C-alpha positions as YAML, in Angstrom:
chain: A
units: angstrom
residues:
- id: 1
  name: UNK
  ca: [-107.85, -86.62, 109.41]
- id: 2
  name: UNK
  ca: [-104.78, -84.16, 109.58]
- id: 3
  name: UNK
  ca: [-103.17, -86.07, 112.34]
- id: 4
  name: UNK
  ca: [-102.87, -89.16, 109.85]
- id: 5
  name: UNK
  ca: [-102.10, -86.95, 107.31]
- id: 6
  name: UNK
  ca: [-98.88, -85.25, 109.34]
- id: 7
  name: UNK
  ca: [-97.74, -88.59, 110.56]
- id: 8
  name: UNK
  ca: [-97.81, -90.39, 107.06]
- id: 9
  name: UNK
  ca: [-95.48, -87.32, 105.94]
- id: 10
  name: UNK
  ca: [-92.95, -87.84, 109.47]
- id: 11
  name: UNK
  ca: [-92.98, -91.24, 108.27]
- id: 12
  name: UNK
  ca: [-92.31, -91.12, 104.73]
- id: 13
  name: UNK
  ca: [-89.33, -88.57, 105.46]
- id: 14
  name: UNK
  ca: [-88.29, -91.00, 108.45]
- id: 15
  name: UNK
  ca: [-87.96, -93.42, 105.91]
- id: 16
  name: UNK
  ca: [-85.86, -91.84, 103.00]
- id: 17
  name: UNK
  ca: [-83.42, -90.76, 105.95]
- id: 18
  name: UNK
  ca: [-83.16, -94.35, 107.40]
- id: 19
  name: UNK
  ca: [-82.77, -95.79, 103.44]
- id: 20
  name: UNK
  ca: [-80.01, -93.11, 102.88]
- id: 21
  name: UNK
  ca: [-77.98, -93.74, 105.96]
- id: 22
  name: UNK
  ca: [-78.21, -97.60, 104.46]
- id: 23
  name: UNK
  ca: [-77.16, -96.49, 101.51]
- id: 24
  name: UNK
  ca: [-74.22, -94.12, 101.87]
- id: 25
  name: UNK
  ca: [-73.24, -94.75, 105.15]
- id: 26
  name: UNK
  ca: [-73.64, -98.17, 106.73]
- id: 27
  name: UNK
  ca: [-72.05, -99.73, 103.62]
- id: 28
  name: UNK
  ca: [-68.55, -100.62, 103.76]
- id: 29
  name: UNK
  ca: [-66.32, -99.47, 101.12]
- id: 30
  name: UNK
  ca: [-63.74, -100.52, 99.39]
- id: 31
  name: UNK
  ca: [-62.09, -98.63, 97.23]
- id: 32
  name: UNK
  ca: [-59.70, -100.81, 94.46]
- id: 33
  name: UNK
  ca: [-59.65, -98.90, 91.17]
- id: 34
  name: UNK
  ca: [-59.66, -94.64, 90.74]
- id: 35
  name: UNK
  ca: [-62.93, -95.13, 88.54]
- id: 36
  name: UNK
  ca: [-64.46, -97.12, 91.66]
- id: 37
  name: UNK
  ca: [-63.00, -94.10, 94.08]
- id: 38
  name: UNK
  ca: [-64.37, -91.20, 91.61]
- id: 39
  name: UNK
  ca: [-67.64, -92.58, 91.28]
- id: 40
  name: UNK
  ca: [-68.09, -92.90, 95.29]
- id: 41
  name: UNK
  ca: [-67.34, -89.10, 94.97]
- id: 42
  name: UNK
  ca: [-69.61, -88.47, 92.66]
- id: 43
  name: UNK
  ca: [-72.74, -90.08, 94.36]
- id: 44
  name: UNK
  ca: [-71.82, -89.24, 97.51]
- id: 45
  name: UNK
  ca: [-72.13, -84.87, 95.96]
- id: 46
  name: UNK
  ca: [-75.24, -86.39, 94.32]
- id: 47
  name: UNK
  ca: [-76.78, -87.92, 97.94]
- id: 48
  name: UNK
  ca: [-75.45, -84.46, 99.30]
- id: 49
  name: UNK
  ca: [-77.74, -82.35, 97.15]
- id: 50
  name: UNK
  ca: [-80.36, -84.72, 97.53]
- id: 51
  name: UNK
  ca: [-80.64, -84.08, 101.08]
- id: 52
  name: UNK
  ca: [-80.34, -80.68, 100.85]
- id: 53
  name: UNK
  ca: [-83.12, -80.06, 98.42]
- id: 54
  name: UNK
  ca: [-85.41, -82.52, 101.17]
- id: 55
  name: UNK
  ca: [-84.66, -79.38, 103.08]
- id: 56
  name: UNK
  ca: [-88.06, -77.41, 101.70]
- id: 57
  name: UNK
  ca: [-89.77, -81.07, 102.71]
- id: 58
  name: UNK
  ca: [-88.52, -80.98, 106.06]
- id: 59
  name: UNK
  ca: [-89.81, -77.37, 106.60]
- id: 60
  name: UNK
  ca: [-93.29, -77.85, 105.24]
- id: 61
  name: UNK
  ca: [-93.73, -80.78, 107.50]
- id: 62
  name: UNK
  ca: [-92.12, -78.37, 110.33]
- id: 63
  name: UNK
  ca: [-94.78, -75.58, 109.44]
- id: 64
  name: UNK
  ca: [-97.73, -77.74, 109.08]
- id: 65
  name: UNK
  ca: [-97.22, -79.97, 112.46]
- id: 66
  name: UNK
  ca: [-96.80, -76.16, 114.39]
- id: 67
  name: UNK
  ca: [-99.72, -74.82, 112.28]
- id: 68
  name: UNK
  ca: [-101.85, -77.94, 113.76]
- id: 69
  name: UNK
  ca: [-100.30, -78.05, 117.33]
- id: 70
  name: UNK
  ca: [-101.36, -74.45, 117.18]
- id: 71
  name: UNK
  ca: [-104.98, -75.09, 116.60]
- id: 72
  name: UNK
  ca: [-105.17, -78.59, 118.03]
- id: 73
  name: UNK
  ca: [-106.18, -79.73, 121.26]
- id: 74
  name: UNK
  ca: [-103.22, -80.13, 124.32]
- id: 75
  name: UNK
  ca: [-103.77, -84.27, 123.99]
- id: 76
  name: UNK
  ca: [-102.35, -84.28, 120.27]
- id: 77
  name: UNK
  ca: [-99.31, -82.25, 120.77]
- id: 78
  name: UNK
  ca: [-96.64, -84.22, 122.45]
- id: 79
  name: UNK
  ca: [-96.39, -87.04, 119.89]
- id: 80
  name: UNK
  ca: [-96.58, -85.38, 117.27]
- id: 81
  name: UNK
  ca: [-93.93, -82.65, 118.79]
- id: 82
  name: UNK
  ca: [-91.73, -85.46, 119.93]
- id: 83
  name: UNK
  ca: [-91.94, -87.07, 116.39]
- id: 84
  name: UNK
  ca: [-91.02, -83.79, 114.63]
- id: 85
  name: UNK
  ca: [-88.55, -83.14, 117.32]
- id: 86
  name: UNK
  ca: [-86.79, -86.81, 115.74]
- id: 87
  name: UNK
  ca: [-87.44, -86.28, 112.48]
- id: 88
  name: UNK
  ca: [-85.21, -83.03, 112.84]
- id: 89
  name: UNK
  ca: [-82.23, -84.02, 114.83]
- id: 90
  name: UNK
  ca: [-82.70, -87.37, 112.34]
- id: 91
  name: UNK
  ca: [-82.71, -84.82, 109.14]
- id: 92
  name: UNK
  ca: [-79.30, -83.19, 110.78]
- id: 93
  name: UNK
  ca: [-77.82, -85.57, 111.63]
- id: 94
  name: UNK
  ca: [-77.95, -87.03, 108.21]
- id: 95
  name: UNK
  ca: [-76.76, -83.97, 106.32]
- id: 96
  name: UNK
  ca: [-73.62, -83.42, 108.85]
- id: 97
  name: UNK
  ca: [-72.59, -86.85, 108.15]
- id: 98
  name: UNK
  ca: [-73.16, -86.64, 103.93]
- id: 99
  name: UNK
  ca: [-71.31, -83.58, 103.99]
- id: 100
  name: UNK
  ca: [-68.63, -85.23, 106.49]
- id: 101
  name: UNK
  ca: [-68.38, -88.20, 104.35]
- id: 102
  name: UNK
  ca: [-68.50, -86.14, 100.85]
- id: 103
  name: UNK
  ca: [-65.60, -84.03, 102.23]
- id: 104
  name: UNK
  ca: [-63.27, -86.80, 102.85]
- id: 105
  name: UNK
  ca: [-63.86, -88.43, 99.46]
- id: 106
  name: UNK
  ca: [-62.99, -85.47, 98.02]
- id: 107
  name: UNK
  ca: [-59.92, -84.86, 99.83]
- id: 108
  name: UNK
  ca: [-59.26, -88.69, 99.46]
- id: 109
  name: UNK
  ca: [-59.53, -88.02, 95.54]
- id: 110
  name: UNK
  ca: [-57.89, -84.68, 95.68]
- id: 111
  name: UNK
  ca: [-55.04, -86.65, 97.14]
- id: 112
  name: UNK
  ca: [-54.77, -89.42, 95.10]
- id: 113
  name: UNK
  ca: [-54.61, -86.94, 92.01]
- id: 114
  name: UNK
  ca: [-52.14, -84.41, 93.83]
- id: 115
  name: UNK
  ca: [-49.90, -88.48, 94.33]
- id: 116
  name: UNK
  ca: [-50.06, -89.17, 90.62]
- id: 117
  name: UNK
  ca: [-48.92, -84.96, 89.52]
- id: 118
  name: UNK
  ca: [-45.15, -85.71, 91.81]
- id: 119
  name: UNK
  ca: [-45.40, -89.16, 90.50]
- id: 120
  name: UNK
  ca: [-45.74, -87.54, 86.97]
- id: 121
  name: UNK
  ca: [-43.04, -85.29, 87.93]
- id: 122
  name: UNK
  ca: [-40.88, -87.16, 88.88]
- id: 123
  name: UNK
  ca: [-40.58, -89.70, 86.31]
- id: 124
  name: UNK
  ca: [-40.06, -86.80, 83.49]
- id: 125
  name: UNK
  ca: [-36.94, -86.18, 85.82]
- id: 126
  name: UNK
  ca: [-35.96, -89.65, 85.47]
- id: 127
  name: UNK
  ca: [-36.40, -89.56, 81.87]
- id: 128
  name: UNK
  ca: [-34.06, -86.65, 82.08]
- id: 129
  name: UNK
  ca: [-31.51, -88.40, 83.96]
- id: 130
  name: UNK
  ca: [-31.42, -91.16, 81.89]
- id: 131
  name: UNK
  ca: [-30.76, -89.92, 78.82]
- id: 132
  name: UNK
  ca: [-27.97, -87.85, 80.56]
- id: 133
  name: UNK
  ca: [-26.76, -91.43, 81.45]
- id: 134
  name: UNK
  ca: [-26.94, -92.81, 77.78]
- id: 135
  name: UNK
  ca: [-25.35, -89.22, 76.37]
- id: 136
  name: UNK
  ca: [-22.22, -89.36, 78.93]
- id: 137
  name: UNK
  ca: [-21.82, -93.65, 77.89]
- id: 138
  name: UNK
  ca: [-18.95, -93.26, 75.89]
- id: 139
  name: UNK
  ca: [-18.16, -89.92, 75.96]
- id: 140
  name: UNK
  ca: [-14.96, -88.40, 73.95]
- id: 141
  name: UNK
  ca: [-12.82, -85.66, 74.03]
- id: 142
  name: UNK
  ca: [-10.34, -83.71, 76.16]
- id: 143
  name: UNK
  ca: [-11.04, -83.22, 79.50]
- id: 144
  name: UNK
  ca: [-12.53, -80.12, 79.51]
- id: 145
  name: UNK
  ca: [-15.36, -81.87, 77.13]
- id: 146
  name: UNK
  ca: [-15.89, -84.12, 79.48]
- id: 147
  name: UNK
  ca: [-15.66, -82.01, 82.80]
- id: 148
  name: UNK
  ca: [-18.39, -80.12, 80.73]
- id: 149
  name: UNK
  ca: [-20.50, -83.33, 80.58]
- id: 150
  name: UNK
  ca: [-19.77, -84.06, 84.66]
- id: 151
  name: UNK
  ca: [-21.03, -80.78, 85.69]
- id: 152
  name: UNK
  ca: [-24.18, -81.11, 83.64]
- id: 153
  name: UNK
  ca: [-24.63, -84.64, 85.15]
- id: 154
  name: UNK
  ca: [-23.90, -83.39, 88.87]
- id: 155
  name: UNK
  ca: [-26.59, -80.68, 88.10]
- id: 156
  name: UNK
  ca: [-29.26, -83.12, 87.33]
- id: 157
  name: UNK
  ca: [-28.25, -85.16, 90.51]
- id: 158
  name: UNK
  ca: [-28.47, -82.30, 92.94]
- id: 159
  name: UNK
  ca: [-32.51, -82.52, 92.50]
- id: 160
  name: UNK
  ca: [-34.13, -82.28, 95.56]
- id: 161
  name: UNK
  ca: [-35.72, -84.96, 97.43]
- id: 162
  name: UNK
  ca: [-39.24, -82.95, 97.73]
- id: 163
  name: UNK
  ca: [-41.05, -84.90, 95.74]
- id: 164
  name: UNK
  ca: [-40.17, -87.99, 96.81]
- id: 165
  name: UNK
  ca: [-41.00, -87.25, 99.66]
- id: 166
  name: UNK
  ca: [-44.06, -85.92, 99.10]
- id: 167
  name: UNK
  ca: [-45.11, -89.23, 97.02]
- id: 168
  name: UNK
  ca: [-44.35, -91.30, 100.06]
- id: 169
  name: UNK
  ca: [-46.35, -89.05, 102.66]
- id: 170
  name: UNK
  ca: [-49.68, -88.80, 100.06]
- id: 171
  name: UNK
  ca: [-49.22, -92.62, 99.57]
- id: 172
  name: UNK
  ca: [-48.94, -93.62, 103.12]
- id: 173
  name: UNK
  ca: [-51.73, -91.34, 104.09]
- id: 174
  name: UNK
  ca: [-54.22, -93.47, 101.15]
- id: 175
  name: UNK
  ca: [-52.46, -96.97, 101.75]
- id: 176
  name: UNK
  ca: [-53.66, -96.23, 105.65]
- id: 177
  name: UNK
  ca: [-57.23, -95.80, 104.87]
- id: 178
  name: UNK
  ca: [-57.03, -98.73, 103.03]
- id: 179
  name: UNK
  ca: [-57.80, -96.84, 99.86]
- id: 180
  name: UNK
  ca: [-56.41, -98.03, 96.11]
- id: 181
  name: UNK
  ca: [-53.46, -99.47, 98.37]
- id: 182
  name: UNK
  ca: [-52.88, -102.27, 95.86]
- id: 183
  name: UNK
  ca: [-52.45, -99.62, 92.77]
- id: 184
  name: UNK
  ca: [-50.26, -97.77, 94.95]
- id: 185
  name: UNK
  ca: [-47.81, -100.10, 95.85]
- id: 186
  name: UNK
  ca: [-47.42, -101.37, 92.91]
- id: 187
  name: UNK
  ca: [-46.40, -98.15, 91.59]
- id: 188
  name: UNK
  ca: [-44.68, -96.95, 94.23]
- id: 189
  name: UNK
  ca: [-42.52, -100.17, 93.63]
- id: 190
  name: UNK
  ca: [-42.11, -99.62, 90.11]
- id: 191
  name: UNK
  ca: [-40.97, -95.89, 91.07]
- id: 192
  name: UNK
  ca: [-38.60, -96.50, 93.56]
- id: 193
  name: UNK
  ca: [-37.15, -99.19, 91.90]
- id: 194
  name: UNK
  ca: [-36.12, -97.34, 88.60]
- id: 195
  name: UNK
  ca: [-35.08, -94.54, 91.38]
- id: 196
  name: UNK
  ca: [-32.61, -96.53, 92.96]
- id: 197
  name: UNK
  ca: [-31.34, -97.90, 89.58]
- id: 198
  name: UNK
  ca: [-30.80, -94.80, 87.94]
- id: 199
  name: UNK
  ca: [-29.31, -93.16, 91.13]
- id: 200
  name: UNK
  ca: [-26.97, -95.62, 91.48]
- id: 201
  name: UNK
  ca: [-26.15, -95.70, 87.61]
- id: 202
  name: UNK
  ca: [-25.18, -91.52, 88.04]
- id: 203
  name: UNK
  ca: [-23.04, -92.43, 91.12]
- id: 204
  name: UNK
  ca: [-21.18, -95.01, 88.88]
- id: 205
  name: UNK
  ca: [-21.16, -92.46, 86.32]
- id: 206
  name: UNK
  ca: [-19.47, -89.71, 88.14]
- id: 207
  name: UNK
  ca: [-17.19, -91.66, 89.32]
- id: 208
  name: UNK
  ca: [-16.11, -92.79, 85.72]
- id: 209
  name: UNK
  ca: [-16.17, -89.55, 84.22]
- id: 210
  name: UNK
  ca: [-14.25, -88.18, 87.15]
- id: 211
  name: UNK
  ca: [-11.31, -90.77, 86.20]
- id: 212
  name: UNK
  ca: [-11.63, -90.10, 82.94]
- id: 213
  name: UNK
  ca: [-10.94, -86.03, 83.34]
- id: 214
  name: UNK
  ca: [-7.74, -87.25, 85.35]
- id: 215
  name: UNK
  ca: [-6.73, -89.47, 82.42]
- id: 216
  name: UNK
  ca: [-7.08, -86.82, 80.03]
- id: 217
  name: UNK
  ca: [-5.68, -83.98, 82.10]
- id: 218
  name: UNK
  ca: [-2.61, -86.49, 82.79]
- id: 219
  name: UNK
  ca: [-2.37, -87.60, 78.55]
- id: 220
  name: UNK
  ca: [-2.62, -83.78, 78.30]
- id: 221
  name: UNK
  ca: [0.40, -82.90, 80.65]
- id: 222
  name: UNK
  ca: [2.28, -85.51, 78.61]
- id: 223
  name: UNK
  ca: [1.57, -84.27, 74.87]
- id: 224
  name: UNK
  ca: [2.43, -80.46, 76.32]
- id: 225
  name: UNK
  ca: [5.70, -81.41, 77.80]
- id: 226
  name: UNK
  ca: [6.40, -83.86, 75.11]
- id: 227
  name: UNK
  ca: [5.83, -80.98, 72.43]
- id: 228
  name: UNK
  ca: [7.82, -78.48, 74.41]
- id: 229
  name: UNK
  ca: [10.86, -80.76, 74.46]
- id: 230
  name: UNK
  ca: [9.53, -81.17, 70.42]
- id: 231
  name: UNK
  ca: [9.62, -77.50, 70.36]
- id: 232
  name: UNK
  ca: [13.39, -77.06, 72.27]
- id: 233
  name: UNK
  ca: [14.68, -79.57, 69.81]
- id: 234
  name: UNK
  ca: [13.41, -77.71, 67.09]
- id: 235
  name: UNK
  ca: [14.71, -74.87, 67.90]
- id: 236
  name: UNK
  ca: [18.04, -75.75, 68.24]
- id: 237
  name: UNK
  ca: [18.23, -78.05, 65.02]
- id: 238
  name: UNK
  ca: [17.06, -74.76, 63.37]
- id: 239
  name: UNK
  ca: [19.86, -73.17, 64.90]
- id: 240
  name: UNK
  ca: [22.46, -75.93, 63.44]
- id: 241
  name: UNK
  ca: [21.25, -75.75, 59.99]
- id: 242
  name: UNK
  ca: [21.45, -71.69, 60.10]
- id: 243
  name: UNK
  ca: [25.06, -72.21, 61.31]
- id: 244
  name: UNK
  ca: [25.85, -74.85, 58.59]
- id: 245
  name: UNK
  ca: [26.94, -77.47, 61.50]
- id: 246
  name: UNK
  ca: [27.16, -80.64, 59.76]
- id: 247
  name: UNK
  ca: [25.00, -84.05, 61.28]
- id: 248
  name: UNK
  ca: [27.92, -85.87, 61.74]
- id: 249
  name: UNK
  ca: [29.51, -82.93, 64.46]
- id: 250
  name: UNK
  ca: [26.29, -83.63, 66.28]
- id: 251
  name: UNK
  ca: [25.98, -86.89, 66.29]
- id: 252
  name: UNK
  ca: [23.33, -86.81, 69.37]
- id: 253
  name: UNK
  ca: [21.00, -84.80, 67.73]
- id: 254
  name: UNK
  ca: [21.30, -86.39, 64.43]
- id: 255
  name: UNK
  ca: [20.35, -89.43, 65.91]
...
């Protein structure tokens, strides 16, 4: 009978709908580790396609229910229309929400990889900065050497703030949806506390190296005068010997 035969197909496609709403998306889920989020991606693409390739079912069932309403008597159409009529909206309503779902998972991942890229970048910044921290330790020299080293310090410290706050926006947005929130705070901890510490370090820093150019511009404004004095002196002793003036007619400058 064609009328069984129809309504064992409505039902068997009634069925893999109902057992993939169950299956990706009635389920809670929690999402703790990136492996655990990229894998809920990748099933989700896999349930995507899988519905869309049910597609050619869902229009042979469509074609052979109209080619048997055509030819069929008035008393067998409604159900069956009514049940085709569900099966459809059912079918529709599935793929919206698989392709809803699968595009949030993907921005969700897209996000989470876009959070570890500043994350990445900003670290190799902090690398930078520290070992600008351990060259300018115990810097020596005069102080233009070490005005050098300041400026090249100050440089690093005028970074901009984008990323940061970028990493906190892209974190908030995943910590929200309850997604890998434990991962992320622990590394957003771990991040902003080696911020802070090195930030504070390069204020301490400048400050110190700033001191030290005004000791050494001060030791150097005491070695020139005391060398032009040196060089007055010099002069003038020069002058006593060329003259033949004995030490003990100048007994000031002899001394």
């Amino acid at each position: 009978d064609k009328t069984v035969s129809l309504r064992k197909d409505l039902s068997e496609m009634h069925e893999w709908i109902t057992q993939a709403e169950e299956e990706y998306l009635e389920r809670d889920f929690e999402y703790k580790t990136p492996d655990e989020l990229q894998r809920a991606v990748e099933e989700l693409k896999r349930a995507k396609e899988e519905a869309m390739q049910k597609e050619v079912k869902v229009k042979l069932i469509t074609d052979s229910v109209n080619n048997f309403i055509a030819k069929a008597p008035p008393a067998a159409h409604e159900a069956l229309k009514k049940e085709l009529e569900v099966l459809i909206t059912s079918y529709q309503r599935l793929c919206s929400r698989l392709n809803g779902k699968c595009k949030t998972l993907e921005e969700v991942w897209a996000c989470w990889r876009e959070l570890l890229s500043y994350l990445d970048a900003e670290n190799k910044w902090l690398n930078e900065l520290e070992l600008k921290l351990k060259a300018t330790e115990n810097i020596q020299g005069g102080a233009e050497e070490i005005s050098e080293s300041l400026d090249s310090l100050e440089r690093l410290m005028r970074h901009p703030e984008d990323n940061r706050n970028q990493i906190r926006e892209l974190a908030q947005t995943l910590t929200d949806g309850g997604i890998l929130d434990e991962l992320i705070n622990e590394k957003l901890e771990k991040f902003n506390t080696r911020w802070e510490e090195l930030q504070q370090q390069a204020v301490r820093r400048q400050k110190s190296l700033e001191q030290s150019i005004q000791s050494a511009q001060e030791t150097d404004k005491t070695l020139r005068l005391i060398q032009e004095s040196l060089a007055v002196i010099d002069k003038q002793l020069t002058a006593y010997i060329a003259d033949r003036v004995d030490a003990a007619q100048v007994p000031q400058e002899a001394q």
